[in-house]
Short mmCIF file of C-alpha atoms in Angstrom, two decimals:
data_model
loop_
_atom_site.label_atom_id
_atom_site.label_comp_id
_atom_site.label_asym_id
_atom_site.label_seq_id
_atom_site.Cartn_x
_atom_site.Cartn_y
_atom_site.Cartn_z
CA MET A 1 15.61 -35.53 -3.24
CA SER A 2 17.44 -33.66 -5.99
CA ASP A 3 14.50 -32.66 -8.15
CA TYR A 4 13.91 -29.37 -6.41
CA THR A 5 13.27 -26.27 -8.48
CA ARG A 6 14.72 -22.79 -8.44
CA ALA A 7 11.52 -21.53 -6.83
CA ASP A 8 12.02 -24.03 -3.98
CA VAL A 9 15.58 -22.76 -3.49
CA CYS A 10 14.27 -19.18 -3.34
CA ALA A 11 11.58 -20.13 -0.82
CA ALA A 12 14.16 -21.78 1.45
CA ALA A 13 16.51 -18.79 1.13
CA ILE A 14 13.66 -16.46 2.07
CA ALA A 15 12.77 -18.73 4.99
CA ASP A 16 16.37 -18.51 6.16
CA ALA A 17 16.13 -14.72 6.21
CA PHE A 18 13.42 -15.00 8.89
CA LYS A 19 14.81 -17.90 10.92
CA ASP A 20 16.51 -15.81 13.63
CA ASP A 21 13.76 -13.20 14.00
CA GLY A 22 12.02 -14.72 17.02
CA GLU A 23 8.49 -13.62 17.87
CA ILE A 24 7.98 -10.68 15.53
CA PHE A 25 5.62 -9.77 12.71
CA ALA A 26 6.88 -11.22 9.45
CA SER A 27 5.41 -9.04 6.72
CA PRO A 28 5.99 -10.43 3.23
CA MET A 29 4.91 -8.54 0.12
CA GLY A 30 4.08 -10.85 -2.75
CA LEU A 31 3.95 -14.53 -3.43
CA LEU A 32 7.44 -15.99 -2.92
CA PRO A 33 8.06 -13.95 0.24
CA THR A 34 4.75 -15.22 1.62
CA LEU A 35 5.73 -18.79 0.80
CA GLY A 36 9.16 -18.33 2.37
CA VAL A 37 7.80 -16.79 5.56
CA ARG A 38 5.26 -19.58 5.99
CA LEU A 39 8.01 -22.15 5.38
CA ALA A 40 10.07 -20.49 8.12
CA LYS A 41 7.09 -20.65 10.50
CA LEU A 42 6.69 -24.38 9.83
CA THR A 43 10.40 -25.14 10.20
CA THR A 44 12.95 -22.88 11.88
CA ASN A 45 10.84 -20.21 13.55
CA PRO A 46 7.39 -21.31 14.78
CA ASP A 47 7.16 -18.11 16.87
CA LEU A 48 6.85 -15.92 13.79
CA VAL A 49 3.67 -13.85 13.71
CA ILE A 50 2.05 -13.97 10.27
CA SER A 51 -0.97 -12.32 8.70
CA ASP A 52 -3.37 -12.84 5.83
CA GLY A 53 -1.68 -9.86 4.13
CA GLU A 54 -4.73 -7.75 5.03
CA SER A 55 -5.95 -7.25 8.56
CA LEU A 56 -5.78 -10.57 10.42
CA PHE A 57 -3.02 -12.37 12.31
CA LEU A 58 -3.23 -16.07 11.51
CA ALA A 59 -2.66 -18.68 14.23
CA GLY A 60 -2.00 -21.48 11.77
CA THR A 61 0.01 -21.62 8.59
CA PRO A 62 -2.38 -21.97 5.67
CA PRO A 63 -1.54 -22.66 2.03
CA LEU A 64 -1.11 -19.60 -0.19
CA GLY A 65 -4.43 -17.83 -0.64
CA LYS A 66 -6.21 -19.78 2.13
CA LYS A 67 -7.53 -18.73 5.52
CA ASP A 68 -6.81 -20.06 9.00
CA VAL A 69 -7.63 -19.58 12.66
CA VAL A 70 -7.38 -15.88 13.55
CA GLU A 71 -5.17 -14.90 16.48
CA GLY A 72 -5.23 -11.16 16.20
CA TRP A 73 -6.15 -7.98 14.37
CA ILE A 74 -3.66 -5.99 12.34
CA PRO A 75 -5.48 -3.30 10.35
CA PHE A 76 -3.28 -0.80 8.51
CA ARG A 77 -3.26 1.66 11.39
CA LYS A 78 -1.79 -1.04 13.67
CA VAL A 79 0.77 -1.98 11.05
CA PHE A 80 2.15 1.54 11.33
CA ASP A 81 2.25 1.16 15.12
CA VAL A 82 4.26 -2.04 14.78
CA VAL A 83 6.61 -0.45 12.21
CA ALA A 84 7.42 2.32 14.69
CA TRP A 85 7.70 -0.22 17.51
CA GLY A 86 10.18 -2.23 15.46
CA LYS A 87 8.98 -5.81 16.07
CA ARG A 88 8.63 -6.46 12.36
CA HIS A 89 10.61 -7.82 9.45
CA VAL A 90 9.23 -6.77 6.08
CA MET A 91 10.27 -8.30 2.78
CA MET A 92 9.35 -5.84 0.05
CA GLY A 93 9.62 -5.85 -3.72
CA ALA A 94 12.07 -3.56 -5.47
CA THR A 95 11.92 -2.13 -8.98
CA GLN A 96 15.47 -0.86 -8.53
CA VAL A 97 18.20 -1.55 -5.98
CA ASP A 98 21.52 0.27 -6.12
CA ARG A 99 25.09 -0.43 -5.00
CA HIS A 100 24.36 1.02 -1.59
CA GLY A 101 21.22 -0.98 -1.02
CA ASN A 102 18.81 1.87 -1.65
CA GLN A 103 15.51 0.68 -3.13
CA ASN A 104 13.02 2.32 -5.48
CA ILE A 105 9.34 1.54 -5.99
CA SER A 106 8.25 5.12 -6.67
CA ALA A 107 9.05 6.14 -10.21
CA ILE A 108 11.54 5.57 -13.04
CA GLY A 109 13.31 8.61 -14.42
CA ASP A 110 13.00 12.18 -13.26
CA PHE A 111 10.60 12.48 -10.34
CA ALA A 112 9.12 15.74 -11.68
CA GLN A 113 8.01 13.94 -14.84
CA PRO A 114 8.74 10.22 -14.59
CA LYS A 115 9.27 8.04 -17.61
CA ARG A 116 7.22 5.52 -15.70
CA GLN A 117 5.22 6.24 -12.59
CA LEU A 118 5.22 3.25 -10.25
CA LEU A 119 3.34 2.78 -6.97
CA GLY A 120 4.75 5.63 -4.93
CA VAL A 121 7.18 5.18 -2.04
CA ARG A 122 4.49 3.36 0.00
CA GLY A 123 5.94 2.44 3.42
CA ALA A 124 9.53 1.97 2.27
CA PRO A 125 11.02 5.13 3.85
CA GLY A 126 9.47 4.30 7.23
CA ASN A 127 10.17 0.57 7.09
CA THR A 128 13.85 1.01 6.44
CA VAL A 129 14.50 3.40 9.33
CA ASN A 130 12.31 1.48 11.80
CA ASN A 131 12.39 -2.27 11.33
CA ARG A 132 14.32 -5.06 9.64
CA THR A 133 13.83 -4.90 5.89
CA SER A 134 14.63 -7.41 3.15
CA TYR A 135 13.93 -7.35 -0.58
CA TRP A 136 12.75 -9.97 -3.04
CA VAL A 137 13.68 -9.61 -6.70
CA PRO A 138 12.21 -12.32 -8.91
CA ARG A 139 14.14 -11.27 -12.03
CA HIS A 140 17.73 -10.39 -11.22
CA SER A 141 18.95 -8.08 -13.98
CA ALA A 142 21.00 -4.97 -14.64
CA ARG A 143 17.72 -3.06 -14.99
CA VAL A 144 16.90 -3.79 -11.36
CA PHE A 145 20.41 -3.64 -9.92
CA VAL A 146 21.50 -0.18 -11.02
CA GLU A 147 24.37 2.09 -9.97
CA GLU A 148 21.95 4.61 -8.42
CA VAL A 149 18.18 4.28 -8.01
CA ASP A 150 16.04 7.06 -9.48
CA VAL A 151 13.97 7.68 -6.33
CA VAL A 152 15.31 6.50 -2.97
CA SER A 153 12.24 4.91 -1.37
CA GLY A 154 13.89 2.30 0.91
CA VAL A 155 17.00 3.72 2.59
CA GLY A 156 20.27 1.77 2.52
CA PRO A 157 22.78 1.88 5.41
CA ALA A 158 25.10 4.53 3.97
CA ARG A 159 22.26 7.01 3.41
CA ALA A 160 20.81 6.20 6.81
CA LYS A 161 24.16 6.93 8.47
CA ALA A 162 24.52 10.18 6.53
CA ALA A 163 21.03 11.20 7.69
CA GLY A 164 22.01 10.90 11.34
CA ALA A 165 21.49 8.73 14.39
CA ALA A 166 17.69 8.79 14.24
CA ALA A 167 17.81 7.29 10.73
CA SER A 168 20.60 4.76 11.23
CA ARG A 169 19.65 3.52 14.73
CA PHE A 170 17.17 0.92 13.49
CA ASN A 171 18.19 0.69 9.83
CA ASP A 172 18.69 -2.99 9.17
CA ILE A 173 18.75 -4.08 5.53
CA HIS A 174 18.98 -7.81 6.07
CA ARG A 175 18.89 -9.78 2.83
CA ILE A 176 18.15 -9.34 -0.85
CA VAL A 177 16.96 -12.66 -2.27
CA THR A 178 16.72 -12.96 -6.04
CA ASN A 179 16.03 -15.75 -8.52
CA LEU A 180 19.81 -16.11 -8.94
CA ALA A 181 21.43 -15.41 -5.59
CA VAL A 182 21.31 -14.18 -2.02
CA LEU A 183 22.84 -10.75 -1.33
CA ASP A 184 23.29 -8.48 1.68
CA VAL A 185 24.74 -5.01 2.31
CA GLY A 186 27.90 -6.22 4.04
CA GLY A 187 30.30 -5.08 1.30
CA HIS A 188 32.96 -2.38 1.76
CA ASP A 189 31.33 0.99 2.60
CA ASP A 190 27.93 -0.64 3.14
CA THR A 191 27.59 -1.88 -0.41
CA VAL A 192 25.63 -4.79 -1.81
CA ARG A 193 27.55 -8.04 -1.48
CA LEU A 194 27.04 -11.49 -2.89
CA VAL A 195 26.32 -13.99 -0.09
CA SER A 196 25.64 -17.10 -2.19
CA VAL A 197 24.65 -18.17 -5.67
CA HIS A 198 21.76 -20.56 -6.15
CA PRO A 199 22.55 -24.13 -7.28
CA GLY A 200 23.18 -24.13 -11.04
CA VAL A 201 24.03 -20.40 -11.17
CA THR A 202 27.58 -19.13 -11.63
CA VAL A 203 29.13 -16.09 -9.99
CA ASP A 204 29.81 -14.70 -13.46
CA GLU A 205 26.12 -14.90 -14.33
CA VAL A 206 25.19 -12.91 -11.23
CA VAL A 207 27.91 -10.34 -11.83
CA ALA A 208 26.77 -9.96 -15.44
CA ALA A 209 23.13 -9.49 -14.31
CA THR A 210 24.11 -6.76 -11.83
CA GLY A 211 24.52 -3.21 -13.12
CA PHE A 212 27.09 -2.17 -10.52
CA GLU A 213 30.30 -3.58 -9.11
CA LEU A 214 29.08 -6.29 -6.80
CA ALA A 215 31.10 -6.86 -3.64
CA LEU A 216 32.21 -10.50 -3.34
CA PRO A 217 32.78 -12.49 -0.19
CA GLU A 218 36.32 -13.46 0.72
CA GLY A 219 37.32 -16.81 -0.72
CA GLU A 220 35.02 -18.99 -2.71
CA VAL A 221 31.39 -17.90 -3.13
CA PRO A 222 29.13 -20.42 -1.35
CA THR A 223 26.18 -22.10 -3.01
CA THR A 224 22.75 -21.32 -1.57
CA ARG A 225 21.69 -24.42 0.36
CA GLU A 226 19.39 -26.96 -1.23
CA PRO A 227 15.93 -27.20 0.32
CA SER A 228 15.61 -30.22 2.58
CA TYR A 229 13.30 -33.15 1.91
CA ALA A 230 11.01 -31.95 4.69
CA GLU A 231 10.89 -28.45 3.23
CA LEU A 232 10.07 -29.75 -0.23
CA VAL A 233 7.20 -31.79 1.18
CA ILE A 234 5.89 -28.76 3.03
CA ILE A 235 6.14 -26.55 -0.05
CA ARG A 236 4.61 -29.05 -2.45
CA GLU A 237 2.03 -30.78 -0.29
CA MET A 238 1.01 -28.08 2.13
CA LEU A 239 1.81 -24.50 1.20
CA ASP A 240 1.74 -24.40 -2.59
CA PRO A 241 0.21 -27.57 -4.02
CA LYS A 242 -0.99 -25.63 -7.09
CA GLY A 243 2.53 -24.47 -7.97
CA LEU A 244 1.74 -20.76 -7.86
CA ARG A 245 5.44 -20.16 -7.16
CA PHE A 246 6.31 -21.07 -10.73
CA LYS A 247 4.46 -17.96 -11.93
CA GLU A 248 7.12 -15.84 -10.23
CA VAL A 249 10.10 -18.13 -10.68
CA PRO A 250 9.54 -20.46 -13.62
CA GLU A 251 11.38 -23.77 -13.66
CA PRO A 252 14.82 -23.18 -15.20
CA GLU A 253 13.91 -25.38 -18.18
CA ALA A 254 10.76 -23.44 -18.89
CA ALA A 255 12.57 -20.12 -18.43
CA LYS A 256 14.94 -20.78 -21.34
CA MET B 1 -38.60 21.53 18.71
CA SER B 2 -37.21 18.02 18.42
CA ASN B 3 -35.24 16.74 21.34
CA LYS B 4 -33.06 14.63 19.05
CA PRO B 5 -29.75 15.65 17.44
CA ARG B 6 -30.32 17.04 13.99
CA ASP B 7 -30.95 15.06 10.86
CA LYS B 8 -27.92 15.43 8.59
CA ARG B 9 -29.13 13.53 5.56
CA MET B 10 -28.14 15.14 2.29
CA SER B 11 -28.09 14.31 -1.39
CA ILE B 12 -24.90 13.78 -3.41
CA ASP B 13 -25.63 17.00 -5.26
CA GLU B 14 -25.98 18.94 -2.01
CA VAL B 15 -22.60 17.65 -0.84
CA VAL B 16 -20.83 18.48 -4.08
CA GLY B 17 -22.67 21.80 -4.29
CA SER B 18 -21.20 22.79 -0.94
CA LEU B 19 -17.62 22.23 -2.16
CA GLU B 20 -15.56 24.99 -3.72
CA SER B 21 -12.78 25.09 -6.25
CA GLY B 22 -9.35 25.32 -4.62
CA MET B 23 -10.38 23.32 -1.57
CA THR B 24 -8.25 20.63 0.10
CA ILE B 25 -10.23 17.41 0.13
CA GLY B 26 -9.21 14.28 1.98
CA ILE B 27 -10.62 11.01 0.66
CA GLY B 28 -10.94 8.08 3.08
CA GLY B 29 -10.60 4.37 2.46
CA TRP B 30 -7.38 2.79 1.25
CA GLY B 31 -6.28 2.20 -2.35
CA PRO B 32 -9.13 0.24 -3.95
CA ARG B 33 -11.00 -0.26 -0.68
CA ARG B 34 -14.08 1.45 0.72
CA LYS B 35 -13.67 4.64 -1.25
CA PRO B 36 -16.55 7.19 -1.34
CA MET B 37 -16.77 6.66 -5.07
CA ALA B 38 -20.29 8.06 -5.55
CA LEU B 39 -19.07 11.40 -4.18
CA VAL B 40 -15.84 11.15 -6.21
CA ARG B 41 -17.85 10.48 -9.38
CA ALA B 42 -19.96 13.52 -8.66
CA ILE B 43 -16.82 15.66 -8.29
CA TYR B 44 -15.49 14.12 -11.51
CA GLY B 45 -18.63 15.37 -13.29
CA SER B 46 -18.73 18.77 -11.55
CA ASP B 47 -17.18 22.08 -12.55
CA LEU B 48 -14.89 22.13 -9.47
CA THR B 49 -11.22 22.82 -10.26
CA ASP B 50 -7.83 23.39 -8.61
CA LEU B 51 -8.44 20.84 -5.89
CA THR B 52 -5.83 19.57 -3.48
CA ILE B 53 -6.51 15.85 -3.00
CA VAL B 54 -5.15 13.99 0.02
CA SER B 55 -5.57 10.25 -0.38
CA TRP B 56 -4.13 6.79 0.05
CA GLY B 57 -4.99 6.61 -3.59
CA GLY B 58 -6.91 4.30 -5.83
CA ALA B 59 -9.41 5.01 -8.60
CA ASP B 60 -10.49 8.15 -6.71
CA VAL B 61 -7.16 9.72 -7.62
CA GLY B 62 -7.29 8.19 -11.08
CA LEU B 63 -10.69 9.63 -11.91
CA LEU B 64 -10.02 13.09 -10.49
CA THR B 65 -6.64 13.45 -12.22
CA ARG B 66 -8.18 12.25 -15.50
CA ALA B 67 -10.84 14.94 -15.20
CA GLY B 68 -8.15 17.57 -14.60
CA LYS B 69 -9.52 18.42 -11.17
CA VAL B 70 -6.30 18.09 -9.26
CA ARG B 71 -3.86 20.98 -8.80
CA LYS B 72 -2.00 19.26 -5.97
CA LEU B 73 -1.93 15.62 -4.93
CA VAL B 74 -0.77 14.34 -1.56
CA TYR B 75 -0.34 10.55 -1.54
CA ALA B 76 1.89 7.68 -0.46
CA PHE B 77 0.80 5.32 -3.24
CA VAL B 78 -1.85 4.99 -5.89
CA SER B 79 -2.88 1.42 -6.66
CA LEU B 80 -5.80 -0.77 -7.63
CA ASP B 81 -4.13 -3.84 -5.96
CA SER B 82 -5.17 -6.53 -8.46
CA VAL B 83 -4.12 -3.99 -11.11
CA PRO B 84 -0.97 -2.77 -9.32
CA LEU B 85 -0.52 0.56 -11.11
CA GLU B 86 -3.36 3.08 -11.61
CA PRO B 87 -3.28 3.95 -15.33
CA ASN B 88 -5.00 7.34 -15.08
CA PHE B 89 -2.63 8.38 -12.32
CA GLN B 90 0.36 7.09 -14.31
CA ARG B 91 -0.79 9.01 -17.35
CA ALA B 92 -1.20 12.19 -15.33
CA ARG B 93 2.26 11.85 -13.75
CA GLN B 94 4.05 10.88 -16.93
CA ASN B 95 2.47 13.78 -18.85
CA LYS B 96 3.02 16.21 -15.97
CA LEU B 97 -0.69 16.95 -15.65
CA ILE B 98 -0.61 17.34 -11.86
CA PRO B 99 1.06 20.69 -11.16
CA GLU B 100 2.17 19.77 -7.64
CA VAL B 101 2.77 16.36 -6.07
CA VAL B 102 3.63 15.50 -2.49
CA GLU B 103 4.63 11.84 -2.33
CA LEU B 104 4.93 10.78 1.31
CA ASP B 105 5.71 7.60 3.20
CA GLU B 106 2.48 5.85 4.30
CA GLY B 107 3.24 6.35 7.96
CA MET B 108 4.07 10.03 7.38
CA PHE B 109 0.68 10.44 5.80
CA GLN B 110 -0.98 9.03 8.91
CA THR B 111 1.20 11.22 11.10
CA GLY B 112 0.25 14.31 9.09
CA LEU B 113 -3.43 13.52 9.59
CA ARG B 114 -2.80 12.91 13.31
CA ALA B 115 -1.10 16.28 13.66
CA ALA B 116 -4.08 17.98 11.98
CA ALA B 117 -6.52 16.01 14.14
CA GLN B 118 -4.62 17.13 17.25
CA ARG B 119 -4.42 20.74 16.00
CA LEU B 120 -0.62 20.57 16.09
CA PRO B 121 1.60 22.13 13.41
CA PHE B 122 3.62 18.90 13.07
CA LEU B 123 4.49 15.61 14.72
CA PRO B 124 7.96 14.05 14.75
CA MET B 125 8.84 10.66 13.28
CA ARG B 126 11.69 8.74 11.72
CA ALA B 127 10.05 7.93 8.38
CA GLY B 128 11.43 9.95 5.51
CA LEU B 129 14.94 10.36 6.95
CA GLY B 130 17.55 9.46 4.35
CA SER B 131 14.96 8.95 1.61
CA ASP B 132 14.15 11.05 -1.44
CA VAL B 133 10.83 11.99 0.21
CA LEU B 134 12.81 14.78 1.85
CA VAL B 135 14.57 15.60 -1.42
CA ASN B 136 11.41 15.72 -3.55
CA ASN B 137 9.47 17.68 -0.94
CA PRO B 138 11.73 20.58 0.02
CA HIS B 139 8.95 22.00 2.16
CA LEU B 140 9.54 19.22 4.71
CA ARG B 141 11.68 20.14 7.69
CA THR B 142 13.45 18.21 10.42
CA VAL B 143 13.33 18.94 14.13
CA THR B 144 15.95 18.18 16.78
CA SER B 145 14.84 16.45 19.93
CA PRO B 146 15.14 18.87 22.85
CA TYR B 147 16.15 15.97 25.11
CA ASP B 148 19.55 14.42 25.70
CA ASP B 149 19.36 12.09 22.70
CA ALA B 150 19.26 15.15 20.38
CA GLU B 151 17.94 12.95 17.53
CA GLU B 152 17.07 14.80 14.35
CA LEU B 153 13.61 13.68 13.25
CA VAL B 154 11.22 14.55 10.44
CA ALA B 155 8.70 17.21 11.48
CA VAL B 156 5.71 15.91 9.52
CA PRO B 157 3.44 18.89 8.85
CA ALA B 158 -0.23 18.68 9.67
CA LEU B 159 -2.39 17.58 6.73
CA GLU B 160 -5.21 20.02 7.36
CA LEU B 161 -8.27 19.33 5.25
CA ASP B 162 -11.15 21.59 4.31
CA VAL B 163 -13.34 18.58 3.74
CA ALA B 164 -13.10 14.84 4.32
CA LEU B 165 -15.16 12.42 2.23
CA VAL B 166 -15.55 8.89 3.61
CA HIS B 167 -17.74 5.87 2.93
CA LEU B 168 -18.88 3.44 5.62
CA ASN B 169 -21.36 0.59 5.81
CA ARG B 170 -24.01 1.97 8.19
CA ALA B 171 -24.95 5.29 9.76
CA ASP B 172 -27.86 6.88 11.49
CA GLU B 173 -29.28 10.19 10.27
CA HIS B 174 -27.16 12.06 12.83
CA GLY B 175 -23.81 10.79 11.52
CA ASN B 176 -22.92 8.00 13.96
CA ALA B 177 -21.45 5.38 11.71
CA SER B 178 -20.01 1.87 11.71
CA TYR B 179 -17.70 -0.08 9.44
CA LEU B 180 -18.55 -3.77 9.13
CA GLY B 181 -15.47 -4.91 7.23
CA PRO B 182 -12.08 -6.01 8.59
CA ASP B 183 -10.32 -2.64 8.57
CA PRO B 184 -11.38 0.85 9.71
CA TYR B 185 -8.61 2.36 7.57
CA PHE B 186 -8.20 5.96 8.79
CA ASP B 187 -11.62 7.43 8.21
CA ASP B 188 -11.97 8.77 11.77
CA LEU B 189 -8.60 10.47 11.40
CA PHE B 190 -9.62 12.05 8.08
CA ALA B 191 -12.78 13.32 9.78
CA MET B 192 -10.86 14.87 12.66
CA ALA B 193 -8.28 16.42 10.33
CA ALA B 194 -11.05 18.18 8.37
CA LYS B 195 -13.17 21.24 8.96
CA LYS B 196 -16.16 19.38 7.53
CA THR B 197 -16.82 15.70 6.91
CA TYR B 198 -19.33 14.24 4.52
CA LEU B 199 -20.12 10.59 4.99
CA SER B 200 -21.71 8.33 2.42
CA VAL B 201 -23.06 4.96 3.56
CA GLU B 202 -24.58 1.83 2.15
CA LYS B 203 -27.56 2.19 4.41
CA VAL B 204 -29.00 4.66 6.89
CA VAL B 205 -30.55 2.86 9.87
CA ASP B 206 -32.05 4.09 13.11
CA THR B 207 -29.62 4.62 15.98
CA ALA B 208 -30.59 1.43 17.79
CA GLY B 209 -30.02 -0.48 14.56
CA LEU B 210 -26.33 0.45 14.59
CA THR B 211 -25.58 -1.94 17.46
CA VAL B 212 -28.40 -4.45 17.19
CA ASP B 213 -26.28 -7.10 15.45
CA SER B 214 -22.84 -5.53 15.55
CA PRO B 215 -20.51 -4.78 18.49
CA VAL B 216 -20.25 -1.18 19.64
CA GLN B 217 -16.52 -1.17 18.80
CA ARG B 218 -17.52 -1.04 15.15
CA LEU B 219 -18.82 2.48 15.56
CA LEU B 220 -15.92 4.39 14.04
CA LEU B 221 -17.44 7.84 13.60
CA SER B 222 -19.40 9.82 16.15
CA ARG B 223 -21.88 12.44 14.97
CA MET B 224 -19.52 15.11 16.37
CA MET B 225 -17.22 14.30 13.44
CA VAL B 226 -19.84 14.34 10.69
CA ASP B 227 -21.58 17.21 8.90
CA GLY B 228 -23.60 15.36 6.30
CA VAL B 229 -24.84 11.81 5.66
CA VAL B 230 -25.62 10.52 2.19
CA GLU B 231 -27.27 7.15 1.63
CA THR B 232 -25.64 5.73 -1.53
CA PRO B 233 -26.18 1.98 -1.93
CA ASN B 234 -23.27 0.48 -3.88
CA GLY B 235 -21.69 3.90 -3.45
CA ALA B 236 -18.15 2.53 -3.04
CA HIS B 237 -18.35 0.62 -6.30
CA PHE B 238 -16.00 -0.56 -7.84
CA THR B 239 -13.90 -0.64 -4.68
CA THR B 240 -14.55 -3.03 -1.79
CA CYS B 241 -17.20 -2.42 0.82
CA THR B 242 -16.92 -5.67 2.77
CA PRO B 243 -19.21 -7.34 3.81
CA ASP B 244 -21.81 -5.56 1.68
CA TYR B 245 -19.80 -6.32 -1.47
CA GLU B 246 -16.30 -7.07 -2.65
CA ARG B 247 -14.38 -5.30 -5.36
CA ASP B 248 -15.91 -5.54 -8.85
CA GLU B 249 -12.84 -6.98 -10.51
CA ARG B 250 -14.39 -7.21 -13.97
CA PHE B 251 -15.44 -3.60 -13.88
CA GLN B 252 -12.06 -2.58 -12.52
CA LYS B 253 -10.41 -4.39 -15.45
CA ALA B 254 -12.64 -2.52 -17.88
CA TYR B 255 -11.81 0.77 -16.13
CA ALA B 256 -8.08 0.04 -16.24
CA ALA B 257 -8.21 -0.98 -19.91
CA ALA B 258 -10.05 2.21 -20.84
CA ALA B 259 -7.73 4.33 -18.71
CA SER B 260 -4.61 2.88 -20.30
CA GLY B 261 -6.06 2.88 -23.81
CA SER B 262 -6.51 5.66 -26.35
CA ASP B 263 -8.41 8.89 -25.74
CA GLU B 264 -11.30 7.29 -27.63
CA ASP B 265 -11.27 4.30 -25.31
CA TRP B 266 -11.56 6.58 -22.31
CA GLN B 267 -14.22 8.69 -23.96
CA ALA B 268 -16.30 5.55 -24.60
CA PHE B 269 -15.93 4.49 -20.96
CA HIS B 270 -16.82 8.00 -19.84
CA ASP B 271 -19.86 8.15 -22.11
CA ARG B 272 -21.15 4.81 -20.97
CA PHE B 273 -20.56 5.12 -17.22
CA LEU B 274 -19.59 8.63 -16.12
CA SER B 275 -21.58 11.08 -18.20
CA GLY B 276 -24.75 10.97 -16.08
CA ASP B 277 -25.67 11.01 -12.41
CA GLU B 278 -25.13 8.27 -9.81
CA ALA B 279 -28.41 6.52 -10.69
CA SER B 280 -27.44 6.23 -14.32
CA TYR B 281 -23.96 5.04 -13.29
CA GLN B 282 -25.50 2.27 -11.19
CA ALA B 283 -27.86 1.30 -14.03
CA ALA B 284 -24.93 1.15 -16.48
CA VAL B 285 -22.92 -0.96 -14.00
CA GLN B 286 -25.82 -3.38 -13.67
CA ALA B 287 -26.11 -3.68 -17.44
CA PHE B 288 -22.34 -4.22 -17.63
CA GLY B 289 -22.61 -6.99 -15.04
CA GLU B 290 -25.42 -8.73 -16.89
CA GLU B 291 -23.54 -8.47 -20.15
CA THR B 292 -20.31 -9.94 -18.75
CA ASP B 293 -22.25 -12.72 -16.97
CA LYS B 294 -23.34 -14.10 -20.32
#
């Protein structure tokens, strides 16, 4: 099956970020991360613990926006308990990410009087020093990937190390999945590194869409794997029959 | 003399009349969920000023900043969920209309309330380390573990409140109260972090009625934590108050459009919905609903 879309590639790449997590709380923010986590639960990691995004742990793996058998209760106060406990992998959004893997969702510009006030730091500071954290960026551009973020909300490895053992002990920035590529923070001096480019995307395109010097892997840059036939059936028939994923990642043809 | 605990029922005006300018007020609920909006609206229309507001923020923060009530805001986020960014809050931040802001991590916020509830000056945690929360809030300090690990942790200061305002589904006249939705949020913690707590509810029932069709675990607040009870049906509107009602998305859209529009747009919204008392608000909301149903 070669007629997969970019959104399918992203979902599979997100699923891969959760495949080795074992029996922990997978906490996706937003649509594609939710799709990817549920895909992981139905393929590589059936032990993943998933929620409705609100207050319920779901025993089954429902389509996006649907309910399922409840297997537990996870109100916000218990989320904070699990964050501190560490058995959690969150995939957050990011308005900005910098060369050192610091993330910003707080504000753009000077914090004292921002050009644009965003959400606030939310749980990013606590997530990044307590449990595994990944980011999802649906529009990879030099506006998102900047030399330095304006407000460090999520803490990258270099800042965590500089802040001491208590900050770096559990800091684990795992993956940054975008509409163009998969990245991590394995570059020299804990910098953001290209892991793979999605099928149909060139390394030059990713470099051009990144506002800092992107670390490259040694040798040839791999291509992000194609979703399997089974994964495509799960995505199309089970998890997202309405094609909600195309709202976040339009088909490459439609995006032009 | 009655042999029952005292009747704490109050009116909205009595609650707001007992507040003073300069107070630190914690507002329960979470973002656009189960907010004590009737009490917030009454503060919006009052002559109170210089308030410190402590909130996981939604339209409560939006309304109070728009009305210029807020001298200091303590928050981890301000969001309407289906409208991700709160336009009145954005406007206030971008125009520097809130003199002092304390933007915390969500978990730090809970820890600060816990410290206050336990009458401790601070509690340690990891959240904040390495982030700009410590840069933008120079009042925050770290503390070194006195044990062999010697870890340096954030000493989250107690978020002590003069008053907590919370909204639940049911209460008796004494202040025992239950939430019937999926999440208690942190309303018990707000109550214990505050010198006084005023509770608004959808319905006041007799004490036996609190557990007649609902498990005892749903009783979140004990009367020890509550100083006043206000019956305000639809009082969390336009936020959620599951299962009594869900968020009024159409109204929220109209609110967000007015808040992000011109001064005239906001004035028109204010004149239609916010210039009178709670009863006139509810009547205007009903008319709005009937109009948009057509």
